[in-house]
Amino acid sequence: MKKFIALGLCFLILTFTACNQGNKDSGSPFGNNDGFIVVGFSQVGAESDWRLANTKSMRETFNEENGYKLILKDAQQKQENQIAAIREFIAQKVDYIVFAPVTEEGWDDALREAKNAGIPVIIVDRMIKTSDDSLYTCWVGSDFRKEGDTAVAWMETTFKDRASLKIVHLQGNIGSSAQIGRTEGLQAGVERNKGWEVIYRATGDFTQVKGKEVMEFVLKQYDSFDVVYCENDNMAYGAMEAMDVAKKPYGLNGGVTVISFDATHAGLDATIKGRINYNVECNPLHGPRVETIIKQLINGETPDKLAYVDEAAFDAATITQEDIDARAY
């Protein structure tokens, strides 16, 4: 009987120790007793140079050297993959969930599960629409409508003496914040300027391949147009490739005016060469910004609910090599 009681006490002690260790680890699959903060990041995909730079920024920020372990999930442009990733992060009991949403709607259930689990959710890049703003901690990214307005203001100055303007519009992923904001900016410009007309509009899904396909169709259907408004650099590359094959003049030296967004290194290189006339920046370096938010939360501070990043725009007529060399992406 004494041996039985002794074994029972040993069992209770071991169980108590294990439970305490589990609390210390906060349930993390990696074990927070090693000092790491675990971040689960659901990325839209790898559809563009911008997206690759965004992922790189997150990897470089949330590494073990900086005190983090990053779980990265590529959604491959599918919302169901992102929702599954968020639920997987919850099951793994990560410390923070970060995600760049594929589209704006349809997140409430998954985010409510994260809130109930006590895991802060930080949204980057694109915004979401939700019935309850408390389901996410904060958002950091670009003012996409402002980007569209910036491009349109340049168009209004550049074409102020034109009685009419025929525009081809290459949209990004339909329903994404970038597509919505940049489209709204252009549409507002068309409504303000009676001579402006969007003669064709279609999505190129933010990819070079689809951008080329759309432009190939346009070139077969329309003999003339004045502007190609591409909602990111990669679609602009595809559109220019199609125009090159068709020997359609464009860029700074005359012909079709090319407007693009993102201002990646390759995009600005095309701008300084006069292939893209005007390129509006969309800064992808969100890693350090998200880390700042996490540090605020750790310190018991309340970060701003919405944090817009500062961005510039580049005109082929005035851009310099120094502008390009100063870029971090």
XYZ file of C-alpha atoms in Angstrom:
329
model
C 0.000 0.000 0.000
C 2.851 2.402 0.837
C 4.453 1.686 -2.538
C 1.130 2.318 -4.274
C 0.684 5.659 -2.499
C 4.261 6.656 -3.343
C 3.740 5.848 -7.021
C 0.510 7.830 -6.986
C 2.238 10.871 -5.517
C 4.970 10.642 -8.151
C 2.332 10.545 -10.857
C 0.601 13.611 -9.438
C 3.898 15.504 -9.259
C 4.795 14.624 -12.848
C 1.321 15.610 -14.051
C 1.499 18.935 -12.223
C 4.942 19.644 -13.700
C 3.763 18.799 -17.220
C 0.707 21.038 -16.871
C 2.849 23.909 -15.657
C 5.235 23.375 -18.552
C 2.260 23.365 -20.961
C 1.093 26.727 -19.588
C 4.612 28.071 -19.916
C 4.637 26.985 -23.552
C 1.259 28.704 -24.192
C 0.328 25.614 -26.182
C 2.679 26.556 -29.012
C 3.788 23.604 -31.169
C 7.306 25.010 -30.900
C 7.191 25.719 -27.194
C 7.517 29.332 -26.116
C 9.856 28.255 -23.314
C 12.616 28.651 -25.895
C 11.825 32.356 -26.060
C 10.413 32.457 -29.595
C 7.238 34.297 -30.590
C 5.288 32.180 -33.081
C 3.654 34.025 -36.007
C 1.325 32.326 -38.471
C 1.255 34.142 -41.827
C -1.231 33.347 -44.595
C -0.065 34.879 -47.864
C -2.291 35.359 -50.924
C 0.168 33.610 -53.225
C 3.154 34.390 -55.426
C 1.400 36.005 -58.380
C 3.573 39.098 -58.722
C 6.922 40.695 -57.974
C 5.168 42.766 -55.317
C 3.856 39.674 -53.568
C 7.294 38.036 -53.577
C 8.813 41.170 -52.032
C 6.058 41.194 -49.408
C 6.737 37.575 -48.450
C 10.480 38.226 -48.338
C 9.918 41.146 -45.958
C 7.933 38.903 -43.612
C 10.563 36.140 -43.748
C 13.416 38.546 -43.052
C 11.589 40.102 -40.106
C 10.130 37.046 -38.405
C 13.164 34.787 -38.197
C 14.804 33.028 -35.260
C 17.616 35.572 -35.106
C 14.999 38.213 -34.308
C 13.227 36.006 -31.781
C 10.413 34.592 -33.932
C 9.277 31.419 -35.607
C 7.241 31.971 -38.760
C 4.677 29.509 -40.096
C 4.045 30.567 -43.708
C 1.060 29.294 -45.695
C 0.646 30.104 -49.395
C -3.079 30.330 -50.231
C -2.484 30.051 -53.992
C -5.120 32.752 -54.603
C -7.895 30.734 -52.901
C -9.887 32.072 -49.980
C -10.751 28.580 -48.751
C -7.033 27.882 -48.385
C -6.599 30.991 -46.266
C -9.533 30.136 -44.025
C -8.085 26.634 -43.556
C -4.685 28.188 -42.730
C -6.201 30.504 -40.109
C -7.949 27.556 -38.464
C -4.722 25.572 -38.549
C -2.904 28.458 -36.852
C -5.603 28.476 -34.164
C -5.193 24.725 -33.619
C -1.422 25.201 -33.367
C -1.981 27.970 -30.801
C 0.333 30.459 -32.457
C 0.925 33.765 -30.700
C -0.174 35.985 -33.600
C -2.018 35.472 -36.880
C -1.110 37.679 -39.845
C -2.811 37.401 -43.205
C -3.109 39.208 -46.528
C -6.697 38.501 -47.611
C -7.456 37.264 -51.111
C -10.726 39.180 -51.129
C -12.596 41.514 -48.809
C -15.606 39.467 -47.694
C -16.229 36.124 -46.010
C -13.883 36.153 -43.005
C -16.135 36.594 -39.977
C -16.437 32.948 -38.895
C -12.702 32.183 -39.012
C -11.745 35.461 -37.331
C -14.338 34.920 -34.611
C -12.689 31.587 -33.876
C -9.326 33.336 -33.577
C -10.811 35.951 -31.248
C -12.383 33.257 -29.060
C -8.972 31.579 -28.894
C -7.416 34.852 -27.724
C -5.081 35.159 -30.713
C -4.567 38.702 -32.100
C -5.109 38.976 -35.864
C -3.156 41.519 -37.911
C -4.268 42.143 -41.496
C -1.737 43.327 -44.071
C -2.027 44.722 -47.596
C -5.672 44.228 -48.559
C -8.556 45.147 -46.259
C -11.606 43.090 -45.304
C -15.281 43.893 -44.837
C -16.671 42.588 -41.565
C -19.759 43.056 -39.426
C -17.554 43.276 -36.326
C -14.296 45.260 -36.364
C -13.259 43.689 -33.071
C -12.580 40.425 -34.937
C -9.177 41.758 -35.967
C -6.643 43.738 -33.989
C -5.458 46.116 -36.696
C -4.649 46.525 -40.375
C -1.545 47.912 -42.085
C -1.235 48.619 -45.802
C -1.805 51.011 -48.664
C -4.580 53.465 -49.418
C -5.520 51.927 -52.764
C -8.133 54.539 -53.579
C -5.527 57.239 -53.008
C -3.185 55.371 -55.368
C -5.882 55.401 -58.041
C -6.580 59.080 -57.427
C -2.851 59.851 -57.749
C -2.675 58.152 -61.152
C -5.833 59.895 -62.352
C -4.584 63.313 -61.201
C -1.469 62.749 -63.325
C -3.680 61.795 -66.279
C -5.759 64.951 -65.849
C -2.622 67.093 -65.924
C -0.983 65.194 -68.774
C -4.080 65.108 -70.995
C -5.657 68.432 -70.005
C -5.650 69.623 -73.612
C -7.204 66.436 -74.993
C -10.891 66.551 -75.891
C -11.192 62.764 -75.647
C -9.307 59.849 -74.140
C -9.801 56.158 -74.877
C -8.717 53.971 -71.967
C -8.069 50.237 -71.693
C -8.371 49.068 -68.098
C -6.581 45.938 -66.832
C -7.989 45.113 -63.405
C -6.452 42.970 -60.686
C -8.166 40.169 -58.770
C -11.824 41.181 -58.654
C -12.944 41.883 -55.103
C -9.468 42.554 -53.713
C -8.874 45.888 -51.999
C -6.198 46.891 -54.515
C -8.534 46.242 -57.429
C -11.454 48.018 -55.795
C -9.512 51.144 -54.797
C -7.615 51.569 -58.063
C -10.763 50.931 -60.087
C -12.725 53.455 -58.036
C -10.020 56.053 -58.637
C -10.181 55.582 -62.394
C -13.964 55.483 -62.470
C -14.165 58.750 -60.538
C -11.812 60.312 -63.105
C -13.938 59.085 -66.005
C -17.053 60.553 -64.405
C -15.307 63.911 -63.889
C -13.882 64.129 -67.393
C -16.606 63.922 -70.035
C -14.194 63.146 -72.846
C -12.770 60.082 -71.100
C -14.059 56.628 -72.049
C -13.074 53.149 -70.857
C -13.405 51.224 -74.099
C -12.477 47.860 -72.579
C -12.132 46.527 -69.034
C -11.127 43.025 -67.926
C -9.203 41.341 -65.139
C -5.638 40.212 -65.657
C -5.507 38.701 -62.141
C -2.372 40.725 -61.341
C -0.275 38.351 -63.487
C 1.921 38.956 -66.515
C 0.447 36.016 -68.426
C -3.144 37.202 -68.046
C -2.137 40.811 -68.709
C -0.668 39.716 -72.017
C -3.773 37.692 -72.892
C -6.092 40.624 -72.239
C -3.958 42.999 -74.281
C -3.738 40.537 -77.177
C -7.533 40.484 -77.273
C -7.715 44.289 -77.111
C -5.271 44.680 -79.999
C -7.450 42.439 -82.157
C -10.621 44.352 -81.310
C -9.497 47.987 -81.301
C -7.379 49.877 -83.809
C -6.622 52.761 -81.504
C -6.631 53.676 -77.812
C -4.706 56.220 -75.774
C -4.054 54.793 -72.305
C -3.510 51.386 -70.714
C -4.336 51.598 -67.022
C -2.757 48.487 -65.464
C -3.485 47.832 -61.810
C -0.029 46.376 -61.185
C 3.430 46.097 -62.763
C 3.143 42.473 -63.790
C 0.049 43.076 -65.895
C 1.827 46.058 -67.417
C 4.728 43.792 -68.418
C 2.281 41.459 -70.137
C 0.478 44.311 -71.888
C 3.782 45.754 -73.135
C 4.882 42.332 -74.335
C 1.714 42.034 -76.415
C 2.173 45.529 -77.829
C 5.799 44.738 -78.682
C 4.697 41.712 -80.710
C 2.006 43.768 -82.441
C 4.491 46.606 -83.036
C 2.133 48.985 -81.253
C 4.078 52.072 -80.112
C 3.766 52.994 -76.441
C 5.555 54.730 -73.601
C 7.447 57.966 -73.326
C 8.338 58.146 -77.006
C 4.742 58.284 -78.169
C 1.774 56.083 -78.847
C -0.115 54.449 -75.972
C 0.479 55.808 -72.468
C 1.132 53.059 -69.924
C 0.134 53.606 -66.299
C 1.047 51.046 -63.655
C 1.035 50.419 -59.906
C 3.463 48.864 -57.392
C 6.727 50.569 -58.474
C 8.791 47.433 -57.964
C 12.448 47.569 -58.948
C 11.683 46.040 -62.355
C 8.697 48.357 -62.753
C 10.812 51.423 -62.099
C 13.467 50.104 -64.457
C 10.768 49.982 -67.154
C 9.754 53.498 -66.130
C 13.244 54.997 -66.425
C 13.527 53.347 -69.845
C 10.339 55.139 -70.901
C 8.271 51.974 -71.327
C 5.952 52.811 -68.425
C 4.889 56.451 -68.334
C 3.727 56.675 -64.743
C 4.132 54.224 -61.869
C 2.421 54.607 -58.480
C 4.143 53.012 -55.526
C 2.572 50.288 -53.390
C 5.068 49.541 -50.645
C 5.313 45.788 -49.837
C 7.716 45.986 -46.891
C 5.177 45.181 -44.193
C 7.329 42.921 -42.032
C 8.854 45.691 -39.863
C 5.463 47.398 -39.562
C 3.825 44.216 -38.304
C 6.685 43.675 -35.848
C 6.123 47.171 -34.462
C 2.463 46.290 -33.872
C 3.390 43.021 -32.142
C 5.824 44.840 -29.851
C 3.104 47.361 -28.998
C 0.741 44.531 -28.075
C 3.411 42.807 -25.957
C 3.956 46.083 -24.092
C 0.246 46.416 -23.408
C -0.180 49.294 -25.837
C -3.064 49.761 -28.273
C -1.896 50.129 -31.885
C -3.822 52.209 -34.403
C -6.694 50.254 -35.916
C -5.736 51.363 -39.436
C -2.176 52.265 -40.446
C -1.620 53.597 -43.958
C 1.910 53.567 -45.346
C 3.499 56.554 -47.084
C 3.951 56.072 -50.828
C 5.315 57.964 -53.810
C 4.771 58.013 -57.591
C 7.243 58.117 -60.463
C 7.031 59.888 -63.824
C 9.142 58.571 -66.703
C 9.948 62.163 -67.626
C 11.558 62.930 -64.274
C 12.656 59.649 -62.635
C 16.390 59.185 -61.991
C 18.620 56.178 -61.402
C 19.078 57.424 -57.850
C 15.344 56.942 -57.306
C 15.683 53.294 -58.283
C 18.920 52.668 -56.364
C 17.334 54.034 -53.185
C 14.574 51.414 -53.270
C 14.642 48.455 -50.893
C 12.629 46.304 -53.282
